[in-house]
Amino acid sequence: MLRRWRPAVLKARLRRFLRDGDALAELRSWWPTIAATSLISSAAVVAAAIQTERFKNDLLASFATEKIAQIANDLTAEANDWAVWDETHRYLHGRNPAYFQRHFNRYSFARSPFLAAFDPQGRLVASAHFDRRQHRVVPLDPEAERQLSTLMPAGDPLSPLTFLARFEGRTYLMSAQPVRASSTSSAPAGRAASGRLLFVRPLNTGIQPWNAPQTAGSLQRALGIVAEHYRAPTEPASSHTAHHPLAPLQIQVPHPHWQGKAPLQQVIVRIPSERIAALQGIGGLLLGGLVLVVGLGAHSSLRHRANRFQTLRSEQARRRLNRDLAHRRSHDELTGLANEVGLAHAMADQRSQYRAFVQVLLVLDIDHFAVVNSGLGRAGGDAVLRAFGRHLQGVSHPTARVARLAADQFACGLVSTSDAALRSEVAALTQALNDVELHIEGHTVNITVSVGACMIGDDDLSQALHQASIACSLVKLAGGRGHQFFGDERASTLSYLEMQRMNEALVTAIKDKRISLHGQHAWRLNQGNHLPAVYVELLARICDPIDGSPFWSEPMIEAARFCGSLTLLDEHILALAFRQIASVQQDPALADSARQLVFAINITADTLLGSDLPARLSALLEQHQLDPGCICLELTEQAALRDPSAAIVRMHQLRHMGLKLSLDDFGTGTTSLGYLRDLPLDYVKIDKRFIWTLQEESTSRLIVQFVVELGKQIGFQTVAEGVEDLPLLRELKGLGISIAQGYITTRPRPFLEREPHWVFADAGDELLTETVRPR
């Protein structure tokens, strides 16, 4: 509040007010009203003030006369009371000399400053007053007695008398009353009146300057005036003499005839300060009226200006709010990039600016961002998105339009002179965005992206965005780290819809229980000429809904991986496999041979890393009363490498439960030898591409030999996949391969058929002696 009245603030507001033409014009329109109001108010107030002063003078004059008459009557009555006392009578005859000392004290002089007694001839015979220094009643000094004697008017010395007189510089009202003996007194009749007793009352404090400090007398206190003085009766008396407004005002009050004596004059002086105060009051009223009128005009002008200022501020706030809302509608709050709405405007602006150029829309998706987000937390994931957005802007061409669509998905609009140049630019941008290292909160995060592109022709942006998203999804399905243009091979809406249809067919087959298991046996090669069946891989097959024939579709599995349905398939296969394994082991005809076998079940990375896998497997083992040592979980190399540290922890948990573990398709990925050392594996299955080229390529032979020797040192068994002829079987046996699996042993057959189990163990000798076994 105080800040609003600081001088600098007031000066600034005054300068703004003077520059405001509308406010000045409005104020000028008020000036005639202000001037007329001021003149009329001034005249009315001056007239009222003059009339008030006249009335006040008359009132003071009449009140002074009445007050002095009242004081005189009171004094006369008091003097009469004292004058009839016998002791006063005896004192005047000399028979009571200690009268004053005995009957008077300091309180006797509270109202009358002094007393005096006169003999019948009018001579002063005694006086008394209270001496404050001696603290006793003493007579007046001789000079004062002499002056007091001269004040007594001539005439009958024994008649009562009340008059005004000047004594020792002060004005007194004096009352001299004859002293008579009471009716019970024994005094002679001729001597009834034996003198006078004089009482006094002070009326002012003496002749002093009007502004001198003084103690007010009884009249002053009664009238409420500051100063007065006594004027001798010889001076001419005039009533209500005109004076200058700032000069002292003298009101001469003629006293009535008392005891037939000549009247005296009492002059009451109203000092200039009272007149000045009156003028100040008048001026204050006028100034107040003027200030009020000016204030009203200024207030109206300031209110007009404040309304205009408030309107401008409201307009500015509205525009700022609209800008903020428009920015929020078109920009992503996390990264500050444009969102889908802003991308549409940016792409339209880009097209209008580069009309002769070819335009393409890219959809970029960060690979495995869920893993990054889980590892770093939400705050770390947000930091990765912001850092990637900045990096994308930095490596893009200045003409590019960059946006964030949702979650870990970004978009980029590019232009170039031709389709070929645009494809080259997209390839270069994809390469620049892959294997990017972002440093977030002390962590180094390696980023790879999947990029889908769509040329923008006459189609609208939403259609191009949809098609680019399909191309990006297909790149992610293929493993990521690349780019794909919509309309190229396997990048079309039809292929995307086909994947959705195949995934729906697989989920329907699971719900309708049209998933069956086939078994393919594998033989142990290090038992001499005997080939016992030791390993059975359970393979899932889908039954046709029409004729029930089993089939397998890799595109359907790819579609399920793309749509996230593989965990549902794994759960169904695990439950089915455990139930059928328990059925085989409980069959009396198959129990002996079945308990010598290890049954392998394939699971995916999502199932392996799922938090409920150990609990689900424990429940299945307990439900079907199975030995965990007869169950082997086969993992692909890609599943083990998806999150190696988490996979190692989970595999140790499974090994602790007694389950066996196998690494499938070794050699198709990028598994390092360190992983073979760290992973708790029982079997390593060498991919069939190395097995098929074993006899022709020395490199494949060396790799197989190395894996075999490594297995002997570390402690896992090697399984050769794809063995289809007898020479290759003998070659593998010579290299020390532990187990062989392929069509030479058996083709996949329905698992619950009896033949693959009870005739299998007797076929090894015939194979090794080159006896053909019908299949």
mmCIF file of C-alpha atoms in Angstrom, residues 196-320:
data_model
loop_
_atom_site.group_PDB
_atom_site.id
_atom_site.type_symbol
_atom_site.label_atom_id
_atom_site.label_comp_id
_atom_site.label_asym_id
_atom_site.label_seq_id
_atom_site.Cartn_x
_atom_site.Cartn_y
_atom_site.Cartn_z
ATOM 1 C CA ARG A 196 -17.986 48.175 56.644
ATOM 2 C CA LEU A 197 -16.513 44.787 55.789
ATOM 3 C CA LEU A 198 -14.961 44.527 52.299
ATOM 4 C CA PHE A 199 -14.955 41.247 50.223
ATOM 5 C CA VAL A 200 -13.424 40.984 46.720
ATOM 6 C CA ARG A 201 -13.472 38.677 43.658
ATOM 7 C CA PRO A 202 -10.777 38.834 40.938
ATOM 8 C CA LEU A 203 -12.094 39.180 37.417
ATOM 9 C CA ASN A 204 -8.843 38.990 35.411
ATOM 10 C CA THR A 205 -5.098 38.627 35.751
ATOM 11 C CA GLY A 206 -4.128 42.192 35.067
ATOM 12 C CA ILE A 207 -3.158 44.259 32.078
ATOM 13 C CA GLN A 208 -0.936 41.951 30.026
ATOM 14 C CA PRO A 209 -0.278 41.456 26.319
ATOM 15 C CA TRP A 210 -3.039 39.535 24.662
ATOM 16 C CA ASN A 211 -0.706 36.617 23.846
ATOM 17 C CA ALA A 212 1.080 36.456 27.223
ATOM 18 C CA PRO A 213 0.560 33.321 29.322
ATOM 19 C CA GLN A 214 -1.564 34.014 32.401
ATOM 20 C CA THR A 215 -3.908 32.406 34.887
ATOM 21 C CA ALA A 216 -7.510 33.001 34.025
ATOM 22 C CA GLY A 217 -9.798 34.719 36.524
ATOM 23 C CA SER A 218 -13.396 33.822 37.284
ATOM 24 C CA LEU A 219 -14.805 35.817 34.356
ATOM 25 C CA GLN A 220 -12.295 34.391 31.965
ATOM 26 C CA ARG A 221 -13.107 30.885 33.041
ATOM 27 C CA ALA A 222 -16.800 31.593 32.699
ATOM 28 C CA LEU A 223 -16.534 33.145 29.234
ATOM 29 C CA GLY A 224 -13.782 30.885 27.898
ATOM 30 C CA ILE A 225 -11.661 33.825 26.677
ATOM 31 C CA VAL A 226 -7.916 34.130 26.740
ATOM 32 C CA ALA A 227 -7.387 37.758 27.801
ATOM 33 C CA GLU A 228 -9.270 40.766 29.162
ATOM 34 C CA HIS A 229 -8.385 44.082 30.724
ATOM 35 C CA TYR A 230 -10.017 46.821 32.753
ATOM 36 C CA ARG A 231 -10.736 50.214 31.241
ATOM 37 C CA ALA A 232 -11.058 53.248 33.443
ATOM 38 C CA PRO A 233 -14.522 54.859 33.610
ATOM 39 C CA THR A 234 -13.184 58.101 32.172
ATOM 40 C CA GLU A 235 -12.587 56.439 28.769
ATOM 41 C CA PRO A 236 -15.514 56.663 26.360
ATOM 42 C CA ALA A 237 -17.467 53.464 26.026
ATOM 43 C CA SER A 238 -18.493 52.047 22.668
ATOM 44 C CA SER A 239 -20.132 48.790 21.901
ATOM 45 C CA HIS A 240 -19.212 46.416 19.083
ATOM 46 C CA THR A 241 -16.484 48.549 17.568
ATOM 47 C CA ALA A 242 -15.482 47.325 14.102
ATOM 48 C CA HIS A 243 -11.989 46.013 13.820
ATOM 49 C CA HIS A 244 -9.736 44.527 11.205
ATOM 50 C CA PRO A 245 -10.368 40.794 10.932
ATOM 51 C CA LEU A 246 -6.926 40.040 12.391
ATOM 52 C CA ALA A 247 -7.002 42.778 15.100
ATOM 53 C CA PRO A 248 -8.205 42.143 18.711
ATOM 54 C CA LEU A 249 -11.962 42.421 19.043
ATOM 55 C CA GLN A 250 -13.030 44.588 22.048
ATOM 56 C CA ILE A 251 -16.477 44.073 23.501
ATOM 57 C CA GLN A 252 -17.285 46.822 26.056
ATOM 58 C CA VAL A 253 -19.821 45.618 28.558
ATOM 59 C CA PRO A 254 -21.567 48.458 30.528
ATOM 60 C CA HIS A 255 -22.220 47.307 34.098
ATOM 61 C CA PRO A 256 -25.573 48.193 35.656
ATOM 62 C CA HIS A 257 -25.918 50.860 38.359
ATOM 63 C CA TRP A 258 -25.049 49.314 41.664
ATOM 64 C CA GLN A 259 -26.071 51.256 44.708
ATOM 65 C CA GLY A 260 -26.512 54.331 42.489
ATOM 66 C CA LYS A 261 -22.843 54.471 41.496
ATOM 67 C CA ALA A 262 -21.545 55.201 38.003
ATOM 68 C CA PRO A 263 -21.042 52.144 35.835
ATOM 69 C CA LEU A 264 -17.610 50.879 34.923
ATOM 70 C CA GLN A 265 -16.527 49.242 31.711
ATOM 71 C CA GLN A 266 -15.164 45.701 31.279
ATOM 72 C CA VAL A 267 -13.383 45.159 27.942
ATOM 73 C CA ILE A 268 -13.212 41.561 26.705
ATOM 74 C CA VAL A 269 -10.451 41.005 24.170
ATOM 75 C CA ARG A 270 -10.714 38.241 21.562
ATOM 76 C CA ILE A 271 -7.168 37.694 20.456
ATOM 77 C CA PRO A 272 -6.182 37.448 16.742
ATOM 78 C CA SER A 273 -5.535 33.731 17.037
ATOM 79 C CA GLU A 274 -9.287 33.209 17.437
ATOM 80 C CA ARG A 275 -9.915 35.227 14.310
ATOM 81 C CA ILE A 276 -7.188 33.355 12.513
ATOM 82 C CA ALA A 277 -8.713 30.107 13.668
ATOM 83 C CA ALA A 278 -12.045 31.220 12.252
ATOM 84 C CA LEU A 279 -10.421 32.169 8.972
ATOM 85 C CA GLN A 280 -8.583 28.872 8.993
ATOM 86 C CA GLY A 281 -11.868 27.092 9.416
ATOM 87 C CA ILE A 282 -13.346 29.021 6.505
ATOM 88 C CA GLY A 283 -10.286 28.384 4.382
ATOM 89 C CA GLY A 284 -10.331 24.722 5.366
ATOM 90 C CA LEU A 285 -13.935 24.435 4.267
ATOM 91 C CA LEU A 286 -13.180 26.127 0.973
ATOM 92 C CA LEU A 287 -10.074 24.074 0.426
ATOM 93 C CA GLY A 288 -11.929 20.915 1.365
ATOM 94 C CA GLY A 289 -14.623 21.692 -1.165
ATOM 95 C CA LEU A 290 -12.043 22.444 -3.816
ATOM 96 C CA VAL A 291 -10.100 19.299 -3.017
ATOM 97 C CA LEU A 292 -13.314 17.315 -3.076
ATOM 98 C CA VAL A 293 -14.268 18.607 -6.509
ATOM 99 C CA VAL A 294 -10.744 18.181 -7.881
ATOM 100 C CA GLY A 295 -10.574 14.752 -6.300
ATOM 101 C CA LEU A 296 -13.819 13.762 -7.949
ATOM 102 C CA GLY A 297 -12.540 14.899 -11.310
ATOM 103 C CA ALA A 298 -9.161 13.247 -10.816
ATOM 104 C CA HIS A 299 -10.811 10.084 -9.542
ATOM 105 C CA SER A 300 -13.035 9.965 -12.599
ATOM 106 C CA SER A 301 -10.055 10.471 -14.874
ATOM 107 C CA LEU A 302 -7.926 7.937 -13.023
ATOM 108 C CA ARG A 303 -10.775 5.466 -13.015
ATOM 109 C CA HIS A 304 -11.140 5.954 -16.743
ATOM 110 C CA ARG A 305 -7.425 5.411 -17.176
ATOM 111 C CA ALA A 306 -7.465 2.436 -14.800
ATOM 112 C CA ASN A 307 -10.309 0.887 -16.779
ATOM 113 C CA ARG A 308 -8.382 1.369 -19.981
ATOM 114 C CA PHE A 309 -5.241 -0.050 -18.363
ATOM 115 C CA GLN A 310 -7.187 -3.001 -16.960
ATOM 116 C CA THR A 311 -8.711 -3.599 -20.377
ATOM 117 C CA LEU A 312 -5.262 -3.585 -21.957
ATOM 118 C CA ARG A 313 -3.930 -5.936 -19.287
ATOM 119 C CA SER A 314 -6.896 -8.265 -19.736
ATOM 120 C CA GLU A 315 -6.335 -8.243 -23.475
ATOM 121 C CA GLN A 316 -2.633 -8.972 -22.999
ATOM 122 C CA ALA A 317 -3.426 -11.767 -20.543
ATOM 123 C CA ARG A 318 -5.986 -13.219 -22.957
ATOM 124 C CA ARG A 319 -3.520 -13.127 -25.831
ATOM 125 C CA ARG A 320 -0.793 -14.653 -23.655
#
